[in-house]
Amino acid sequence: KGKLKEDGENVGDWLEALAVLVGHLSKRYHGRGVELVALCQYVCNQLKVSQTLDLVVLKHLVAKVAGIEHVEDISDNQVEMLGGGPMLQVSGLLKVEQSSQMAKASARLRWALAEGKAEGKETCVPLAILLAQQRSALMFSLLNPPLTQLSTLIDRSQSAFIQYTAFLQDRAFNNDGTTTAGAGGSREEAAKYLAILPEMREMATVYKLQPEQIFHIYRPVMRASFAVAHPRAPEEAEEGELEDGEVAMEVGDANPPPTPQEGEEEMVAWKDLCEQCGKVTEEARPTSFGDVLPEHSDIFMTFWSLALRDVFSPKQRYVDVLAQLEAQLKTIEGNMAAVDRDIGGLKDEHKYLDDQLQSGRLQAGSARWRQKMLDMTRAEHEIEAKEEQRETLRMGKVRCKEMIRSMTAERLASER
């Protein structure tokens, strides 16, 4: 059965639906019934024979299991939200808030990527390399597909590469997308992430990856190494000023990194990364660049170690989202007040009907008695439904208040 629609560009509905089903099943039955190891190996095998359309399986697997999605049509406001924390990105539909079920499913998928073997190595790194190679493989394909189909396939492969690397790097970053220089935490995760990666030169010479792809894969390692080599200046010092006794530090200077504890992976030194970067860029640069990149690899690496949140704080987006949450909270409180009034009126009606039935003025079994019984039963059902509605509103109110508190704290952190 064909994997493309009749237009020759979009994935067939049956394949898309099957990929969504696989994602949902992997999320819910990750510990039983779903062979994630075989699924990851299948995607690797398909990429080896240039079956790029099967990336839809990986796309929905990562999206449903880890909540990481790559948004293709993104607005200007959403671009600004990428500079904020996870709560802002969740509100901007750029990220899915992880539940306990998703956390367990993500851990299981990481285990499957580490358990599976491709060319004698863990599946996670070969899969990332195969995804990075798809762009060049498609551009120089001998099948010569139509230009529109080729551009669509290249976009999908690039989207899958960014989505998958975001999943691999997720634990190497903090919740706010930064890495810490202290022992343990995300620095330790970044060191573990480094341990499974080939060297930059090997990626460039053996696997023929482009420099931007190599540096994107290495970005968490760069951030962690940069944080160790370039500690932040004291917050009390104003921008452009130095405190008493403080000495200006050159860009290339680096403090000695903390000694890793027993059993902890060692983090690569910043100077070593700069040397690797210089070698990669020297081999890949156009001749017109001369020796600019190798000589200024420290600046080049600093650029790649930074993220949008390091240079931009989306203050206005936080203001807009907080205003929406406050308006939503007022709406919920208004609805709760209306439901409380309805419950009060229904309880008064129920009490009135019960008093009439207990008074003995109505003959049991008469038409009026049966009607009163029906009215009282209806009132009981309506009270029960209104109370369920109020409980739903109460939970929504609690959730809204939690989001306002978290968003306010996140906003203050981003403005520091």
Short mmCIF file of N, CA, C and O in Angstrom, two decimals, residues 276-400:
data_model
loop_
_atom_site.label_atom_id
_atom_site.label_comp_id
_atom_site.label_asym_id
_atom_site.label_seq_id
_atom_site.Cartn_x
_atom_site.Cartn_y
_atom_site.Cartn_z
N GLN A 276 38.53 20.94 19.38
CA GLN A 276 37.76 20.08 18.48
C GLN A 276 36.95 20.92 17.50
O GLN A 276 36.85 20.59 16.31
N CYS A 277 36.36 21.99 18.01
CA CYS A 277 35.58 22.89 17.16
C CYS A 277 36.44 23.49 16.06
O CYS A 277 36.04 23.56 14.90
N GLY A 278 37.67 23.91 16.43
CA GLY A 278 38.57 24.49 15.44
C GLY A 278 38.92 23.52 14.34
O GLY A 278 38.97 23.88 13.15
N LYS A 279 39.14 22.25 14.69
CA LYS A 279 39.47 21.24 13.68
C LYS A 279 38.30 20.99 12.74
O LYS A 279 38.47 20.86 11.53
N VAL A 280 37.08 20.92 13.32
CA VAL A 280 35.90 20.66 12.49
C VAL A 280 35.64 21.81 11.53
O VAL A 280 35.43 21.62 10.33
N THR A 281 35.69 23.04 12.04
CA THR A 281 35.41 24.20 11.19
C THR A 281 36.51 24.42 10.18
O THR A 281 36.27 24.90 9.07
N GLU A 282 37.75 24.07 10.53
CA GLU A 282 38.86 24.25 9.59
C GLU A 282 38.70 23.34 8.38
O GLU A 282 39.02 23.73 7.25
N GLU A 283 38.18 22.14 8.60
CA GLU A 283 37.99 21.21 7.48
C GLU A 283 36.75 21.53 6.67
O GLU A 283 36.70 21.26 5.47
N ALA A 284 35.74 22.14 7.31
CA ALA A 284 34.46 22.35 6.62
C ALA A 284 34.32 23.76 6.07
O ALA A 284 33.41 24.00 5.28
N ARG A 285 35.18 24.70 6.47
CA ARG A 285 34.97 26.10 6.09
C ARG A 285 35.24 26.33 4.62
O ARG A 285 36.09 25.64 4.03
N PRO A 286 34.57 27.31 4.00
CA PRO A 286 34.96 27.72 2.65
C PRO A 286 36.34 28.36 2.67
O PRO A 286 36.77 28.91 3.68
N THR A 287 37.04 28.31 1.56
CA THR A 287 38.40 28.85 1.50
C THR A 287 38.41 30.36 1.75
O THR A 287 39.41 30.90 2.22
N SER A 288 37.31 31.05 1.46
CA SER A 288 37.26 32.50 1.65
C SER A 288 37.27 32.89 3.11
O SER A 288 37.54 34.05 3.45
N PHE A 289 36.97 31.93 4.02
CA PHE A 289 36.97 32.24 5.45
C PHE A 289 38.39 32.41 6.00
O PHE A 289 38.57 32.97 7.06
N GLY A 290 39.35 31.84 5.28
CA GLY A 290 40.72 31.90 5.80
C GLY A 290 40.83 31.16 7.11
O GLY A 290 40.30 30.08 7.29
N ASP A 291 41.53 31.74 8.05
CA ASP A 291 41.75 31.12 9.36
C ASP A 291 40.91 31.78 10.44
O ASP A 291 41.26 31.75 11.62
N VAL A 292 39.79 32.40 10.08
CA VAL A 292 39.00 33.15 11.05
C VAL A 292 38.38 32.23 12.08
O VAL A 292 38.51 32.43 13.29
N LEU A 293 37.71 31.15 11.63
CA LEU A 293 36.99 30.30 12.56
C LEU A 293 37.91 29.55 13.51
O LEU A 293 37.67 29.54 14.72
N PRO A 294 38.97 28.88 13.05
CA PRO A 294 39.83 28.18 14.00
C PRO A 294 40.44 29.10 15.04
O PRO A 294 40.59 28.72 16.20
N GLU A 295 40.83 30.33 14.64
CA GLU A 295 41.45 31.24 15.58
C GLU A 295 40.46 31.79 16.59
O GLU A 295 40.84 32.23 17.68
N HIS A 296 39.19 31.85 16.24
CA HIS A 296 38.16 32.40 17.13
C HIS A 296 37.14 31.32 17.50
O HIS A 296 35.95 31.60 17.60
N SER A 297 37.63 30.11 17.69
CA SER A 297 36.72 29.01 18.01
C SER A 297 36.05 29.21 19.36
O SER A 297 34.94 28.72 19.58
N ASP A 298 36.68 29.94 20.29
CA ASP A 298 36.07 30.18 21.60
C ASP A 298 34.78 30.98 21.45
O ASP A 298 33.76 30.66 22.06
N ILE A 299 34.84 32.03 20.61
CA ILE A 299 33.65 32.84 20.37
C ILE A 299 32.60 32.01 19.63
O ILE A 299 31.40 32.09 19.92
N PHE A 300 33.06 31.22 18.68
CA PHE A 300 32.16 30.37 17.90
C PHE A 300 31.44 29.38 18.81
O PHE A 300 30.23 29.18 18.70
N MET A 301 32.18 28.77 19.73
CA MET A 301 31.61 27.81 20.66
C MET A 301 30.67 28.49 21.65
O MET A 301 29.65 27.92 22.05
N THR A 302 31.04 29.71 22.06
CA THR A 302 30.15 30.45 22.97
C THR A 302 28.80 30.70 22.33
O THR A 302 27.75 30.58 22.97
N PHE A 303 28.81 31.02 21.04
CA PHE A 303 27.56 31.22 20.32
C PHE A 303 26.69 29.97 20.37
O PHE A 303 25.49 30.03 20.64
N TRP A 304 27.30 28.81 20.12
CA TRP A 304 26.54 27.57 20.09
C TRP A 304 26.14 27.09 21.48
O TRP A 304 25.21 26.29 21.62
N SER A 305 26.81 27.55 22.51
CA SER A 305 26.45 27.15 23.87
C SER A 305 25.28 27.95 24.42
O SER A 305 24.67 27.56 25.41
N LEU A 306 24.96 29.06 23.77
CA LEU A 306 23.87 29.92 24.24
C LEU A 306 22.54 29.50 23.61
O LEU A 306 22.49 28.89 22.55
N ALA A 307 21.46 29.86 24.30
CA ALA A 307 20.10 29.63 23.80
C ALA A 307 19.36 30.96 23.77
O ALA A 307 19.86 31.99 24.25
N LEU A 308 18.17 30.94 23.22
CA LEU A 308 17.40 32.18 23.10
C LEU A 308 17.16 32.81 24.46
O LEU A 308 17.22 34.04 24.60
N ARG A 309 16.89 32.00 25.48
CA ARG A 309 16.60 32.53 26.81
C ARG A 309 17.81 33.21 27.44
O ARG A 309 17.65 33.95 28.41
N ASP A 310 19.00 32.96 26.91
CA ASP A 310 20.20 33.61 27.44
C ASP A 310 20.33 35.05 26.99
O ASP A 310 21.02 35.85 27.63
N VAL A 311 19.69 35.40 25.88
CA VAL A 311 19.84 36.75 25.33
C VAL A 311 18.52 37.51 25.25
O VAL A 311 18.51 38.69 24.89
N PHE A 312 17.41 36.84 25.58
CA PHE A 312 16.11 37.50 25.44
C PHE A 312 15.16 36.98 26.50
O PHE A 312 15.07 35.77 26.74
N SER A 313 14.46 37.91 27.15
CA SER A 313 13.45 37.56 28.14
C SER A 313 12.08 38.02 27.64
O SER A 313 11.87 39.22 27.45
N PRO A 314 11.15 37.09 27.40
CA PRO A 314 9.84 37.46 26.84
C PRO A 314 8.91 38.07 27.89
O PRO A 314 7.91 37.47 28.29
N LYS A 315 9.24 39.26 28.38
CA LYS A 315 8.46 39.88 29.45
C LYS A 315 7.00 40.10 29.04
O LYS A 315 6.08 39.83 29.82
N GLN A 316 6.80 40.60 27.81
CA GLN A 316 5.43 40.90 27.38
C GLN A 316 4.60 39.63 27.26
O GLN A 316 3.40 39.64 27.56
N ARG A 317 5.21 38.54 26.85
CA ARG A 317 4.48 37.28 26.73
C ARG A 317 4.04 36.79 28.11
O ARG A 317 2.95 36.26 28.27
N TYR A 318 4.89 36.96 29.11
CA TYR A 318 4.51 36.59 30.47
C TYR A 318 3.35 37.46 30.94
O TYR A 318 2.41 36.96 31.58
N VAL A 319 3.41 38.76 30.63
CA VAL A 319 2.33 39.66 31.04
C VAL A 319 1.01 39.24 30.39
O VAL A 319 -0.04 39.19 31.04
N ASP A 320 1.06 38.90 29.10
CA ASP A 320 -0.16 38.50 28.38
C ASP A 320 -0.73 37.20 28.93
O ASP A 320 -1.95 37.08 29.15
N VAL A 321 0.14 36.21 29.17
CA VAL A 321 -0.33 34.92 29.66
C VAL A 321 -0.89 35.05 31.08
O VAL A 321 -1.94 34.47 31.41
N LEU A 322 -0.23 35.84 31.93
CA LEU A 322 -0.74 36.04 33.29
C LEU A 322 -2.08 36.76 33.27
O LEU A 322 -2.97 36.45 34.08
N ALA A 323 -2.25 37.72 32.35
CA ALA A 323 -3.53 38.40 32.23
C ALA A 323 -4.63 37.42 31.80
O ALA A 323 -5.76 37.47 32.30
N GLN A 324 -4.31 36.51 30.87
CA GLN A 324 -5.28 35.50 30.45
C GLN A 324 -5.64 34.56 31.59
O GLN A 324 -6.82 34.20 31.76
N LEU A 325 -4.65 34.19 32.39
CA LEU A 325 -4.91 33.30 33.53
C LEU A 325 -5.77 34.00 34.58
O LEU A 325 -6.66 33.38 35.17
N GLU A 326 -5.51 35.28 34.83
CA GLU A 326 -6.32 36.04 35.79
C GLU A 326 -7.76 36.15 35.31
O GLU A 326 -8.71 35.99 36.10
N ALA A 327 -7.93 36.41 34.00
CA ALA A 327 -9.29 36.48 33.44
C ALA A 327 -9.98 35.13 33.53
O ALA A 327 -11.18 35.03 33.85
N GLN A 328 -9.23 34.06 33.26
CA GLN A 328 -9.79 32.71 33.36
C GLN A 328 -10.19 32.39 34.79
O GLN A 328 -11.23 31.78 35.03
N LEU A 329 -9.38 32.83 35.75
CA LEU A 329 -9.70 32.60 37.16
C LEU A 329 -10.98 33.33 37.56
O LEU A 329 -11.83 32.77 38.28
N LYS A 330 -11.15 34.57 37.11
CA LYS A 330 -12.37 35.32 37.41
C LYS A 330 -13.59 34.64 36.80
O LYS A 330 -14.66 34.59 37.42
N THR A 331 -13.43 34.13 35.57
CA THR A 331 -14.54 33.44 34.93
C THR A 331 -14.93 32.19 35.71
O THR A 331 -16.13 31.91 35.92
N ILE A 332 -13.94 31.44 36.18
CA ILE A 332 -14.21 30.23 36.96
C ILE A 332 -14.92 30.58 38.26
O ILE A 332 -15.88 29.92 38.67
N GLU A 333 -14.45 31.63 38.93
CA GLU A 333 -15.09 32.04 40.19
C GLU A 333 -16.53 32.48 39.96
O GLU A 333 -17.41 32.20 40.78
N GLY A 334 -16.77 33.20 38.84
CA GLY A 334 -18.14 33.59 38.52
C GLY A 334 -19.04 32.39 38.25
O GLY A 334 -20.19 32.35 38.70
N ASN A 335 -18.51 31.40 37.51
CA ASN A 335 -19.29 30.19 37.25
C ASN A 335 -19.56 29.41 38.53
O ASN A 335 -20.65 28.84 38.71
N MET A 336 -18.57 29.39 39.44
CA MET A 336 -18.78 28.70 40.71
C MET A 336 -19.87 29.37 41.53
O MET A 336 -20.71 28.69 42.16
N ALA A 337 -19.89 30.70 41.52
CA ALA A 337 -20.94 31.42 42.26
C ALA A 337 -22.32 31.12 41.67
O ALA A 337 -23.30 30.93 42.41
N ALA A 338 -22.42 31.05 40.33
CA ALA A 338 -23.70 30.74 39.69
C ALA A 338 -24.14 29.32 40.03
O ALA A 338 -25.34 29.07 40.29
N VAL A 339 -23.20 28.37 40.03
CA VAL A 339 -23.53 26.99 40.38
C VAL A 339 -23.98 26.89 41.84
O VAL A 339 -24.92 26.15 42.17
N ASP A 340 -23.32 27.64 42.73
CA ASP A 340 -23.73 27.64 44.14
C ASP A 340 -25.17 28.15 44.30
O ASP A 340 -25.94 27.61 45.11
N ARG A 341 -25.52 29.17 43.54
CA ARG A 341 -26.90 29.69 43.60
C ARG A 341 -27.88 28.63 43.10
O ARG A 341 -28.96 28.45 43.69
N ASP A 342 -27.52 27.96 42.02
CA ASP A 342 -28.40 26.91 41.49
C ASP A 342 -28.57 25.78 42.50
O ASP A 342 -29.68 25.25 42.68
N ILE A 343 -27.47 25.38 43.15
CA ILE A 343 -27.55 24.31 44.14
C ILE A 343 -28.43 24.72 45.31
O ILE A 343 -29.26 23.92 45.81
N GLY A 344 -28.29 25.98 45.74
CA GLY A 344 -29.13 26.47 46.83
C GLY A 344 -30.60 26.44 46.48
O GLY A 344 -31.44 26.02 47.29
N GLY A 345 -30.95 26.89 45.25
CA GLY A 345 -32.35 26.87 44.83
C GLY A 345 -32.90 25.46 44.72
O GLY A 345 -34.05 25.20 45.11
N LEU A 346 -32.10 24.53 44.20
CA LEU A 346 -32.55 23.14 44.07
C LEU A 346 -32.73 22.48 45.43
O LEU A 346 -33.67 21.69 45.64
N LYS A 347 -31.85 22.82 46.37
CA LYS A 347 -32.02 22.26 47.72
C LYS A 347 -33.27 22.79 48.40
O LYS A 347 -33.97 22.05 49.10
N ASP A 348 -33.58 24.08 48.20
CA ASP A 348 -34.83 24.65 48.76
C ASP A 348 -36.05 23.96 48.14
O ASP A 348 -37.02 23.64 48.86
N GLU A 349 -35.98 23.73 46.82
CA GLU A 349 -37.10 23.05 46.15
C GLU A 349 -37.26 21.62 46.67
O GLU A 349 -38.38 21.16 46.91
N HIS A 350 -36.12 20.95 46.86
CA HIS A 350 -36.17 19.57 47.37
C HIS A 350 -36.75 19.52 48.77
O HIS A 350 -37.57 18.65 49.10
N LYS A 351 -36.36 20.48 49.60
CA LYS A 351 -36.88 20.52 50.97
C LYS A 351 -38.39 20.80 50.98
O LYS A 351 -39.16 20.21 51.76
N TYR A 352 -38.84 21.72 50.09
CA TYR A 352 -40.26 22.04 50.01
C TYR A 352 -41.08 20.81 49.60
O TYR A 352 -42.14 20.51 50.19
N LEU A 353 -40.58 20.08 48.57
CA LEU A 353 -41.29 18.89 48.11
C LEU A 353 -41.31 17.80 49.19
O LEU A 353 -42.33 17.11 49.38
N ASP A 354 -40.18 17.65 49.89
CA ASP A 354 -40.11 16.65 50.95
C ASP A 354 -41.08 16.98 52.08
O ASP A 354 -41.74 16.09 52.64
N ASP A 355 -41.21 18.27 52.44
CA ASP A 355 -42.15 18.68 53.49
C ASP A 355 -43.58 18.38 53.09
O ASP A 355 -44.40 17.94 53.92
N GLN A 356 -43.90 18.63 51.83
CA GLN A 356 -45.27 18.36 51.37
C GLN A 356 -45.58 16.87 51.42
O GLN A 356 -46.69 16.47 51.80
N LEU A 357 -44.61 16.05 51.06
CA LEU A 357 -44.85 14.61 51.09
C LEU A 357 -44.94 14.08 52.52
O LEU A 357 -45.69 13.12 52.80
N GLN A 358 -44.21 14.69 53.43
CA GLN A 358 -44.21 14.23 54.82
C GLN A 358 -45.38 14.78 55.61
O GLN A 358 -45.67 14.30 56.71
N SER A 359 -46.04 15.79 55.07
CA SER A 359 -47.14 16.42 55.83
C SER A 359 -48.38 15.53 55.94
O SER A 359 -49.21 15.71 56.82
N GLY A 360 -48.51 14.59 55.01
CA GLY A 360 -49.66 13.70 55.05
C GLY A 360 -50.88 14.26 54.35
O GLY A 360 -51.94 13.62 54.36
N ARG A 361 -50.78 15.47 53.77
CA ARG A 361 -51.94 16.05 53.09
C ARG A 361 -52.18 15.42 51.72
O ARG A 361 -53.27 15.56 51.17
N LEU A 362 -51.15 14.76 51.17
CA LEU A 362 -51.30 14.09 49.88
C LEU A 362 -51.48 12.60 50.09
O LEU A 362 -50.74 11.98 50.86
N GLN A 363 -52.46 12.05 49.42
CA GLN A 363 -52.71 10.62 49.54
C GLN A 363 -51.67 9.84 48.76
O GLN A 363 -51.37 10.13 47.60
N ALA A 364 -51.05 8.87 49.43
CA ALA A 364 -50.03 8.06 48.78
C ALA A 364 -50.62 7.32 47.59
O ALA A 364 -51.69 6.70 47.70
N GLY A 365 -49.93 7.42 46.46
CA GLY A 365 -50.38 6.74 45.26
C GLY A 365 -51.22 7.61 44.36
O GLY A 365 -51.53 7.20 43.23
N SER A 366 -51.61 8.80 44.82
CA SER A 366 -52.43 9.69 43.99
C SER A 366 -51.55 10.31 42.90
O SER A 366 -50.32 10.25 42.92
N ALA A 367 -52.23 10.96 41.95
CA ALA A 367 -51.51 11.57 40.83
C ALA A 367 -50.59 12.69 41.32
O ALA A 367 -49.44 12.82 40.88
N ARG A 368 -51.10 13.53 42.25
CA ARG A 368 -50.28 14.63 42.76
C ARG A 368 -49.10 14.08 43.56
O ARG A 368 -48.00 14.63 43.49
N TRP A 369 -49.33 13.02 44.32
CA TRP A 369 -48.23 12.42 45.11
C TRP A 369 -47.15 11.88 44.19
O TRP A 369 -45.97 12.08 44.45
N ARG A 370 -47.56 11.19 43.10
CA ARG A 370 -46.57 10.66 42.15
C ARG A 370 -45.80 11.79 41.47
O ARG A 370 -44.59 11.68 41.24
N GLN A 371 -46.49 12.89 41.15
CA GLN A 371 -45.82 14.02 40.52
C GLN A 371 -44.80 14.66 41.45
O GLN A 371 -43.69 15.01 41.03
N LYS A 372 -45.19 14.79 42.74
CA LYS A 372 -44.24 15.35 43.71
C LYS A 372 -43.01 14.44 43.87
O LYS A 372 -41.89 14.93 44.01
N MET A 373 -43.22 13.14 43.86
CA MET A 373 -42.10 12.21 43.97
C MET A 373 -41.17 12.34 42.76
O MET A 373 -39.92 12.33 42.90
N LEU A 374 -41.76 12.47 41.57
CA LEU A 374 -40.94 12.66 40.37
C LEU A 374 -40.16 13.96 40.43
O LEU A 374 -38.97 14.03 40.06
N ASP A 375 -40.83 15.05 40.88
CA ASP A 375 -40.14 16.34 40.99
C ASP A 375 -38.99 16.28 42.00
O ASP A 375 -37.92 16.86 41.78
N MET A 376 -39.18 15.56 43.11
CA MET A 376 -38.15 15.47 44.12
C MET A 376 -36.96 14.63 43.60
O MET A 376 -35.79 14.97 43.84
N THR A 377 -37.26 13.55 42.86
CA THR A 377 -36.19 12.74 42.27
C THR A 377 -35.39 13.54 41.26
O THR A 377 -34.15 13.47 41.19
N ARG A 378 -36.12 14.35 40.44
CA ARG A 378 -35.44 15.20 39.46
C ARG A 378 -34.53 16.20 40.16
O ARG A 378 -33.39 16.44 39.73
N ALA A 379 -35.02 16.80 41.25
CA ALA A 379 -34.21 17.77 41.99
C ALA A 379 -32.95 17.12 42.57
O ALA A 379 -31.87 17.72 42.56
N GLU A 380 -33.06 15.88 43.05
CA GLU A 380 -31.89 15.18 43.59
C GLU A 380 -30.84 14.95 42.50
O GLU A 380 -29.64 15.12 42.74
N HIS A 381 -31.30 14.53 41.30
CA HIS A 381 -30.37 14.30 40.21
C HIS A 381 -29.70 15.60 39.77
O HIS A 381 -28.48 15.63 39.47
N GLU A 382 -30.47 16.69 39.72
CA GLU A 382 -29.90 17.97 39.32
C GLU A 382 -28.90 18.48 40.36
O GLU A 382 -27.87 19.06 40.01
N ILE A 383 -29.19 18.26 41.64
CA ILE A 383 -28.24 18.66 42.69
C ILE A 383 -26.94 17.88 42.56
O ILE A 383 -25.85 18.45 42.67
N GLU A 384 -27.06 16.59 42.29
CA GLU A 384 -25.85 15.76 42.13
C GLU A 384 -25.02 16.22 40.93
O GLU A 384 -23.78 16.32 41.01
N ALA A 385 -25.70 16.55 39.81
CA ALA A 385 -24.99 17.02 38.61
C ALA A 385 -24.32 18.38 38.87
O ALA A 385 -23.18 18.61 38.44
N LYS A 386 -25.01 19.28 39.58
CA LYS A 386 -24.45 20.58 39.88
C LYS A 386 -23.25 20.47 40.82
O LYS A 386 -22.26 21.22 40.69
N GLU A 387 -23.31 19.56 41.75
CA GLU A 387 -22.18 19.38 42.67
C GLU A 387 -20.96 18.83 41.93
O GLU A 387 -19.82 19.21 42.23
N GLU A 388 -21.20 17.93 40.97
CA GLU A 388 -20.08 17.44 40.15
C GLU A 388 -19.50 18.58 39.32
O GLU A 388 -18.27 18.70 39.18
N GLN A 389 -20.37 19.43 38.78
CA GLN A 389 -19.90 20.58 38.01
C GLN A 389 -19.09 21.53 38.89
O GLN A 389 -18.05 22.05 38.47
N ARG A 390 -19.55 21.72 40.12
CA ARG A 390 -18.82 22.61 41.03
C ARG A 390 -17.45 22.03 41.39
O ARG A 390 -16.47 22.78 41.50
N GLU A 391 -17.38 20.72 41.57
CA GLU A 391 -16.10 20.09 41.88
C GLU A 391 -15.12 20.25 40.73
O GLU A 391 -13.93 20.50 40.93
N THR A 392 -15.63 20.12 39.49
CA THR A 392 -14.78 20.33 38.32
C THR A 392 -14.27 21.76 38.27
O THR A 392 -13.08 22.00 37.99
N LEU A 393 -15.16 22.72 38.57
CA LEU A 393 -14.74 24.12 38.59
C LEU A 393 -13.75 24.38 39.71
O LEU A 393 -12.80 25.16 39.54
N ARG A 394 -13.94 23.73 40.85
CA ARG A 394 -13.02 23.94 41.98
C ARG A 394 -11.62 23.44 41.62
O ARG A 394 -10.61 24.10 41.91
N MET A 395 -11.56 22.27 40.97
CA MET A 395 -10.26 21.74 40.56
C MET A 395 -9.61 22.65 39.51
O MET A 395 -8.39 22.87 39.53
N GLY A 396 -10.43 23.19 38.61
CA GLY A 396 -9.91 24.13 37.63
C GLY A 396 -9.40 25.40 38.28
O GLY A 396 -8.38 25.97 37.84
N LYS A 397 -10.06 25.86 39.33
CA LYS A 397 -9.62 27.04 40.05
C LYS A 397 -8.28 26.80 40.74
O LYS A 397 -7.38 27.64 40.68
N VAL A 398 -8.15 25.63 41.37
CA VAL A 398 -6.88 25.29 42.03
C VAL A 398 -5.76 25.21 41.00
O VAL A 398 -4.65 25.73 41.22
N ARG A 399 -6.02 24.57 39.87
CA ARG A 399 -5.03 24.45 38.81
C ARG A 399 -4.63 25.82 38.26
O ARG A 399 -3.45 26.08 38.03
N CYS A 400 -5.62 26.69 38.09
CA CYS A 400 -5.35 28.03 37.56
C CYS A 400 -4.48 28.82 38.53
O CYS A 400 -3.54 29.52 38.11
#
